[in-house]
Every structure is written in C-alpha cells, then in structure tokens.
JSON list of C-alpha atoms in Angstrom, two decimals:
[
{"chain": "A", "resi": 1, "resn": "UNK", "atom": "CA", "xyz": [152.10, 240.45, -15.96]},
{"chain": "A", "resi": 2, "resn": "UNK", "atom": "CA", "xyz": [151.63, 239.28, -12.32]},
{"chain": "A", "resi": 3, "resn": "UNK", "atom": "CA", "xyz": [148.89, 240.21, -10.95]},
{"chain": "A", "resi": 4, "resn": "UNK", "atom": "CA", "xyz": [148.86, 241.55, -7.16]},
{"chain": "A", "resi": 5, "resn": "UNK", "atom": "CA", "xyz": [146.73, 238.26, -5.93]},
{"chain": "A", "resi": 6, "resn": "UNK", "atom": "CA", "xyz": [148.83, 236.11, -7.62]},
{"chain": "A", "resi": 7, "resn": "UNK", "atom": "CA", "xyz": [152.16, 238.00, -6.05]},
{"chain": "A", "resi": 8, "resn": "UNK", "atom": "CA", "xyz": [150.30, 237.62, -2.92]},
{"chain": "A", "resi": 9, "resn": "UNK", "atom": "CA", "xyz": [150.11, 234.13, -2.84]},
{"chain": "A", "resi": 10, "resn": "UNK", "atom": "CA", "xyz": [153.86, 233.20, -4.42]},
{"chain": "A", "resi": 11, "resn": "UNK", "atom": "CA", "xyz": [154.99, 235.61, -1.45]},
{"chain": "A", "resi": 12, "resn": "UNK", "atom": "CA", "xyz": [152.79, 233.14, 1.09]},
{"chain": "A", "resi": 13, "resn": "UNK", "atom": "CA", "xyz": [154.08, 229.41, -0.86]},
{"chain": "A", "resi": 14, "resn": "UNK", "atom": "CA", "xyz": [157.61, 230.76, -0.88]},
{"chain": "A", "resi": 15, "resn": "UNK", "atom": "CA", "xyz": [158.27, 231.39, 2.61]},
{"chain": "A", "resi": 16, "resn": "UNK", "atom": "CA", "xyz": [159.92, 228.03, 3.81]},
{"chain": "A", "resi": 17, "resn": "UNK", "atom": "CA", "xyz": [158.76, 228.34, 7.71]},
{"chain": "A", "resi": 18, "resn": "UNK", "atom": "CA", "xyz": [155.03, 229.00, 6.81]},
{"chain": "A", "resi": 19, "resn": "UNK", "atom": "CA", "xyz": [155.48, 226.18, 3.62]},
{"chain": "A", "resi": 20, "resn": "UNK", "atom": "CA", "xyz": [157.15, 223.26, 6.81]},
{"chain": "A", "resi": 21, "resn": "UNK", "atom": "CA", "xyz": [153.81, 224.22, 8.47]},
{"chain": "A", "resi": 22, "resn": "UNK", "atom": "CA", "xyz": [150.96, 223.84, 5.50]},
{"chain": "A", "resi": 23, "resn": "UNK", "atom": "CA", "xyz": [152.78, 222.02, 2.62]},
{"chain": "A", "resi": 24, "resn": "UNK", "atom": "CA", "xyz": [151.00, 218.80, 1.34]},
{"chain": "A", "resi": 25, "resn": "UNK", "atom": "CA", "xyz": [153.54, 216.54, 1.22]},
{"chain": "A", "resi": 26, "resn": "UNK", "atom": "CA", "xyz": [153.58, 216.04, -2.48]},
{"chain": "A", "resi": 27, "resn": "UNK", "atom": "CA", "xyz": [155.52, 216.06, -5.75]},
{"chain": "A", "resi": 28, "resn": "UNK", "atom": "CA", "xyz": [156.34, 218.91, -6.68]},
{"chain": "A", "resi": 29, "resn": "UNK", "atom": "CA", "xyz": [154.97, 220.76, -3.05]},
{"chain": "A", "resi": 30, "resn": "UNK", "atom": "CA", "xyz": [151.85, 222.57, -2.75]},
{"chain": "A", "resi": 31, "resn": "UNK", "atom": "CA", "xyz": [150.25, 224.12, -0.16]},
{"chain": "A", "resi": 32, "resn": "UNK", "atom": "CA", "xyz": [147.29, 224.69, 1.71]},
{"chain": "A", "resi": 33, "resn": "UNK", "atom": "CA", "xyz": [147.30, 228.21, 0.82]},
{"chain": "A", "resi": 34, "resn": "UNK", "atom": "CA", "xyz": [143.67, 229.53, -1.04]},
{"chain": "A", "resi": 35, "resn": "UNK", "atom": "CA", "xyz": [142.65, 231.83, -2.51]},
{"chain": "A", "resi": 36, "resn": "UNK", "atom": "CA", "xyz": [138.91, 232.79, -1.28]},
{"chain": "A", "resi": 37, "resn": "UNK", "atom": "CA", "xyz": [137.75, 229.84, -0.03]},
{"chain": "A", "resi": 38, "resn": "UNK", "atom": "CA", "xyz": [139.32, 226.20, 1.17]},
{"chain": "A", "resi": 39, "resn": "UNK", "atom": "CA", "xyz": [137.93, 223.53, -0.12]},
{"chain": "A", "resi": 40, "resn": "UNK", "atom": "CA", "xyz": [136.19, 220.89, 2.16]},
{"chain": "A", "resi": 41, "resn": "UNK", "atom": "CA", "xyz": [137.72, 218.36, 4.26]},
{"chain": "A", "resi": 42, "resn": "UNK", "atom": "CA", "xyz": [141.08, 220.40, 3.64]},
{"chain": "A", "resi": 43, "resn": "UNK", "atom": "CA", "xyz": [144.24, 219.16, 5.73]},
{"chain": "A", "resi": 44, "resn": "UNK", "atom": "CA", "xyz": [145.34, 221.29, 9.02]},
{"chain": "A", "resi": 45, "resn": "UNK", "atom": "CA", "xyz": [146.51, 224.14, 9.50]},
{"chain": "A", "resi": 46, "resn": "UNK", "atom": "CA", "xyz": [145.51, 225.94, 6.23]},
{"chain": "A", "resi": 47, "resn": "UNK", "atom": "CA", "xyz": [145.41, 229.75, 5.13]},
{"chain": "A", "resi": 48, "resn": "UNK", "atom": "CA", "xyz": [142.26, 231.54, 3.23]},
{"chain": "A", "resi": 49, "resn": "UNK", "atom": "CA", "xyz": [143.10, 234.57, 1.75]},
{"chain": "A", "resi": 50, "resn": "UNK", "atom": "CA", "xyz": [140.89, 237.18, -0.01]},
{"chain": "A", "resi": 51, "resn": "UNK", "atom": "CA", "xyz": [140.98, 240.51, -1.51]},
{"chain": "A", "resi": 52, "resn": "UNK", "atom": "CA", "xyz": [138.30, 243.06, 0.24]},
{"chain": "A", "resi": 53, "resn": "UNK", "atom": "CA", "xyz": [139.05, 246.10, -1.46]},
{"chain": "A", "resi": 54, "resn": "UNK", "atom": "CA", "xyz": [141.22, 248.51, -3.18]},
{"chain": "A", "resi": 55, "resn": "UNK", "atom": "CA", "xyz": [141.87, 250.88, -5.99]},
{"chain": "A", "resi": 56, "resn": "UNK", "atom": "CA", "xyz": [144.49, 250.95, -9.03]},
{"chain": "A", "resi": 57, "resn": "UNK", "atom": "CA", "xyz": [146.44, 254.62, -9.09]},
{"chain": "A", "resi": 58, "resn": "UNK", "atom": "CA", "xyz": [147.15, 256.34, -12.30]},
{"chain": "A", "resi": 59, "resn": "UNK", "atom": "CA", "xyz": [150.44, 258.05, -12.54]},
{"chain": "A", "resi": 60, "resn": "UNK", "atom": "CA", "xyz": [152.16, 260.73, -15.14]},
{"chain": "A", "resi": 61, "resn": "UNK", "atom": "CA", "xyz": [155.58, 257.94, -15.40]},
{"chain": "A", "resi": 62, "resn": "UNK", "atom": "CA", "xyz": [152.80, 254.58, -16.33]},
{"chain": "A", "resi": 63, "resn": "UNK", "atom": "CA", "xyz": [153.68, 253.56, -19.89]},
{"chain": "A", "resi": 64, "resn": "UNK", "atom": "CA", "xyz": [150.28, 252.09, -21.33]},
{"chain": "A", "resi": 65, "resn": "UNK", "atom": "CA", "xyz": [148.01, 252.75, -18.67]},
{"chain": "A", "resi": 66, "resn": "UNK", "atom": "CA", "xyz": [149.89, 250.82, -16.00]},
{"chain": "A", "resi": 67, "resn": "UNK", "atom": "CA", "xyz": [149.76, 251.94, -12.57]},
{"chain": "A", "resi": 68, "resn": "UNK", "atom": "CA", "xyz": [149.85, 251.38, -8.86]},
{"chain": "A", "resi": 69, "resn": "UNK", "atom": "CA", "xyz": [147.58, 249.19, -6.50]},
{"chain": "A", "resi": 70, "resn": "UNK", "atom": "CA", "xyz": [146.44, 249.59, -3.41]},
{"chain": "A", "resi": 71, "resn": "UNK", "atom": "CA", "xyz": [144.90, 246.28, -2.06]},
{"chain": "A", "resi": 72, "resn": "UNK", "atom": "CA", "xyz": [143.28, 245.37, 1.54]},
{"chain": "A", "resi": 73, "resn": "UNK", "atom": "CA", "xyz": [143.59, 241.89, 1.88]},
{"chain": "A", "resi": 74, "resn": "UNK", "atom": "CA", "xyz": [142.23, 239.81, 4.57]},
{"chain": "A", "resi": 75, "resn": "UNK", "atom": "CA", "xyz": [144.12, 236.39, 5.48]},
{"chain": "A", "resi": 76, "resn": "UNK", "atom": "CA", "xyz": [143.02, 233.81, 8.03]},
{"chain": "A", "resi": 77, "resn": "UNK", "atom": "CA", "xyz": [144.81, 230.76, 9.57]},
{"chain": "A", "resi": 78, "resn": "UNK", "atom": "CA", "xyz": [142.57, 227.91, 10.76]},
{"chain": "A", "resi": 79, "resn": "UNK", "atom": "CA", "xyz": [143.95, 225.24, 13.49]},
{"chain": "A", "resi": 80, "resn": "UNK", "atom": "CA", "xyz": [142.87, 222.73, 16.01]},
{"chain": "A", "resi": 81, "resn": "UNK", "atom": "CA", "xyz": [144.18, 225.03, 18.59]},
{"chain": "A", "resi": 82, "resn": "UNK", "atom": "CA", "xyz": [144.66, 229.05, 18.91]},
{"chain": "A", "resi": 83, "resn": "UNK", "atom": "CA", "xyz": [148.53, 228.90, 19.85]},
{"chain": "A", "resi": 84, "resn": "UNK", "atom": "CA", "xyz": [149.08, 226.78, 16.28]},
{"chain": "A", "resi": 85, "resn": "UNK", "atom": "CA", "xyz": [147.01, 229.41, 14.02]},
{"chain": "A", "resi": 86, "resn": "UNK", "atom": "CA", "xyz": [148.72, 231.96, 15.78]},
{"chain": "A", "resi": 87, "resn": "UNK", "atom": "CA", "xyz": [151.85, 230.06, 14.91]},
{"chain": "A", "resi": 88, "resn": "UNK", "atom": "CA", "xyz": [150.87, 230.42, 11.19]},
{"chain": "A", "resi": 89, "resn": "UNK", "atom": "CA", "xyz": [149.58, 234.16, 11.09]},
{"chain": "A", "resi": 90, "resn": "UNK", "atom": "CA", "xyz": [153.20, 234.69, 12.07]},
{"chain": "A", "resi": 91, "resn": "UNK", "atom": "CA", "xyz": [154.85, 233.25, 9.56]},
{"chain": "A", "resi": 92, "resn": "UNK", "atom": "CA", "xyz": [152.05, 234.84, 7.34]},
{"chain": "A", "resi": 93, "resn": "UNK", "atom": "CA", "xyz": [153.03, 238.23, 8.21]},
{"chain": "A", "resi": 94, "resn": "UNK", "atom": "CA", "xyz": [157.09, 237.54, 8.18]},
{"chain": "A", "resi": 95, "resn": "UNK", "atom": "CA", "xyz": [156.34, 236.00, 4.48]},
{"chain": "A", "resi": 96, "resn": "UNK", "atom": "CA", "xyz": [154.70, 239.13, 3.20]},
{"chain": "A", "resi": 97, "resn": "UNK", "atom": "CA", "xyz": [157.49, 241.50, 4.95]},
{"chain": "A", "resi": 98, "resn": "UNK", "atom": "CA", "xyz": [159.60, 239.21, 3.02]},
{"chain": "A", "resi": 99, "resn": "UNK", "atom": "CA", "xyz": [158.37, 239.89, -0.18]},
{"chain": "A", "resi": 100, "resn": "UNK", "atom": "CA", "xyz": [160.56, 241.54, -2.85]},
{"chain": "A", "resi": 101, "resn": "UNK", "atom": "CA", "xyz": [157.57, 243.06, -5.03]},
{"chain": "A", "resi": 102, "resn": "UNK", "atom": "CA", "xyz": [155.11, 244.01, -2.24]},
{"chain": "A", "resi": 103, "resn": "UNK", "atom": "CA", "xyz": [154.92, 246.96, 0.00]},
{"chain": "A", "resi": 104, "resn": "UNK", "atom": "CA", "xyz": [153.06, 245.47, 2.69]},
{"chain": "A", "resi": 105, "resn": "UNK", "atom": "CA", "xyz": [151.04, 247.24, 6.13]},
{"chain": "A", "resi": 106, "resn": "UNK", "atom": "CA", "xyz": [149.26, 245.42, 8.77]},
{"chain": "A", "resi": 107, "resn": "UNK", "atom": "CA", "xyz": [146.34, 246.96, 9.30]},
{"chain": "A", "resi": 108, "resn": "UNK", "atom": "CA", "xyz": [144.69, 244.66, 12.26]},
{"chain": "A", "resi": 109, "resn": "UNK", "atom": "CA", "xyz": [144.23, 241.34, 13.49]},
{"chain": "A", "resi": 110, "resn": "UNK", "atom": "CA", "xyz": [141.35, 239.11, 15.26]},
{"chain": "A", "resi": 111, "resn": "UNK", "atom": "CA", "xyz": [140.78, 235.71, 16.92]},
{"chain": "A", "resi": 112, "resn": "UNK", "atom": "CA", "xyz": [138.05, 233.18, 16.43]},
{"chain": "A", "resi": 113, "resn": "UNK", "atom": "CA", "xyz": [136.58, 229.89, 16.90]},
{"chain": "A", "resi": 114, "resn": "UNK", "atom": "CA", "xyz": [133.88, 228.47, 14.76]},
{"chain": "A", "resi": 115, "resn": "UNK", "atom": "CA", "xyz": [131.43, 226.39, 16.36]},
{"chain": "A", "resi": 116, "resn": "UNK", "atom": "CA", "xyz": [130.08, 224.42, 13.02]},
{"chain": "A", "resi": 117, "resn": "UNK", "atom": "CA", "xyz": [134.23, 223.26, 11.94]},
{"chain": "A", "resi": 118, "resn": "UNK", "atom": "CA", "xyz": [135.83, 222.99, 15.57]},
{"chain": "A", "resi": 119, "resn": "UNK", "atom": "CA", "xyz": [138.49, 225.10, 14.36]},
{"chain": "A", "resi": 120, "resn": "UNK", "atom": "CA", "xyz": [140.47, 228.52, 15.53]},
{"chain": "A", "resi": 121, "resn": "UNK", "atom": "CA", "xyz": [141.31, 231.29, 13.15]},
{"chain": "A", "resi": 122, "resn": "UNK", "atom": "CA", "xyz": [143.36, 233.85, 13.24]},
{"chain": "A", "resi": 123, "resn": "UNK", "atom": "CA", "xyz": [142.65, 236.73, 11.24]},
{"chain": "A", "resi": 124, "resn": "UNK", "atom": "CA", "xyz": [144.41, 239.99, 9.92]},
{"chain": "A", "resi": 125, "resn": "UNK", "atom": "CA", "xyz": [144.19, 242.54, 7.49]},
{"chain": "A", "resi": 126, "resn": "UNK", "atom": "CA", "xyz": [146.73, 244.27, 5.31]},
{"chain": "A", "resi": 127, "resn": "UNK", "atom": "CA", "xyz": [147.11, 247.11, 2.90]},
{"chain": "A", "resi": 128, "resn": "UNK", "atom": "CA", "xyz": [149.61, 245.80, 0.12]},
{"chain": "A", "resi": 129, "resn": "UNK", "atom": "CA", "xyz": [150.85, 247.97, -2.85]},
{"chain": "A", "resi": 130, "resn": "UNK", "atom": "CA", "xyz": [152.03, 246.28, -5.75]},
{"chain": "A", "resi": 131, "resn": "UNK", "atom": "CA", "xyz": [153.46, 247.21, -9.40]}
]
C-alpha cells in the first residue's frame, strides 16, 4: 500500500508543468522534489516538502484496520527570484488539485528570503486526505 507521503510526492513528479520546471535532465527523469530536506548544493528551483501533522480515522466500513488520513503538509519552493518560486508553488498547488487519490485543501501560504542561501521561498500549507 501507498502511503499518503509517497502519493504526495508521485502527485508533485507527475505533473508535467511543475516536472519542465525542476526535472534533472536525466535518464529516466527525476526531480528536484524532497522529501524533508534538499540536499546541498541542489540545482534551482527545487521543492521541500514535509509532513507537520495529522491523524489516521477509524471507520465501521475499514477491512483490517484500514482507515482515513488526515495530513497537514507544508511545501516550499526555493528560487533565485520571488516571481520564479511563485511560478512553482503554482504548479505545486494545480499538481495536487490534480491528483486522482488525494483530497486536497489549501490551508495558507507565505513568502521568504533567506539571508544564509540567497534564495526566495514560497511556502504553503495543505490539509490532504488520503485512502
């Protein structure tokens, strides 16, 4: 079984305008989509993602103890420049309304600029159910 961070992130690396703006380049593509943290030195833009809390509902119709959850996740785009991070917290959002097997909510979103990296970020939050 899938689990809801791992539906989170197909939904984000299958959307082809948000995969033109972080793929790799590579064979097969990957993308600078990750999960937590992004490694140093990565290429940009790139997306962080993260899962900040949530619960896992219990119903009467769950066969073995299966059930509903209910996940706030908090994404961030990093870029040279605001307009461009913007650019990919777009396509962030229109990837997860895309998604089949999520039930997705915005919940907010910030801007940023980090002294230490030179970069912007753009930041929202989202409660996403999943099955």
């Amino acid at each position: 079984m899938t689990t809801i961070t791992e539906a989170v992130k197909a939904a984000l690396d299958a959307y082809a305008p948000l995969q033109a703006q972080v793929g790799n380049g590579d064979s097969p593509e990957t993308y600078r989509i990750h999960p937590v943290i992004a490694p140093q030195d990565t290429d940009k833009p790139f997306v962080v993602f993260h899962k900040i809390s949530g619960e896992r509902l219990l119903t009467l119709s769950d066969a073995g103890g299966t059930g509903v959850e209910n996940m706030r996740y908090r994404i961030t785009a990093y870029d040279g420049e605001l307009i461009d991070a913007q650019a990919v917290m777009d396509n962030v959002r229109k990837a997860l309304a895309a998604a089949a097997t999520l039930s997705v909510w915005f919940q907010f979103e910030t801007d940023d600029y980090e002294l230490d990296t030179g970069l912007y970020s753009v930041t929202q939050d989202y409660s996403i159910w999943y099955k």
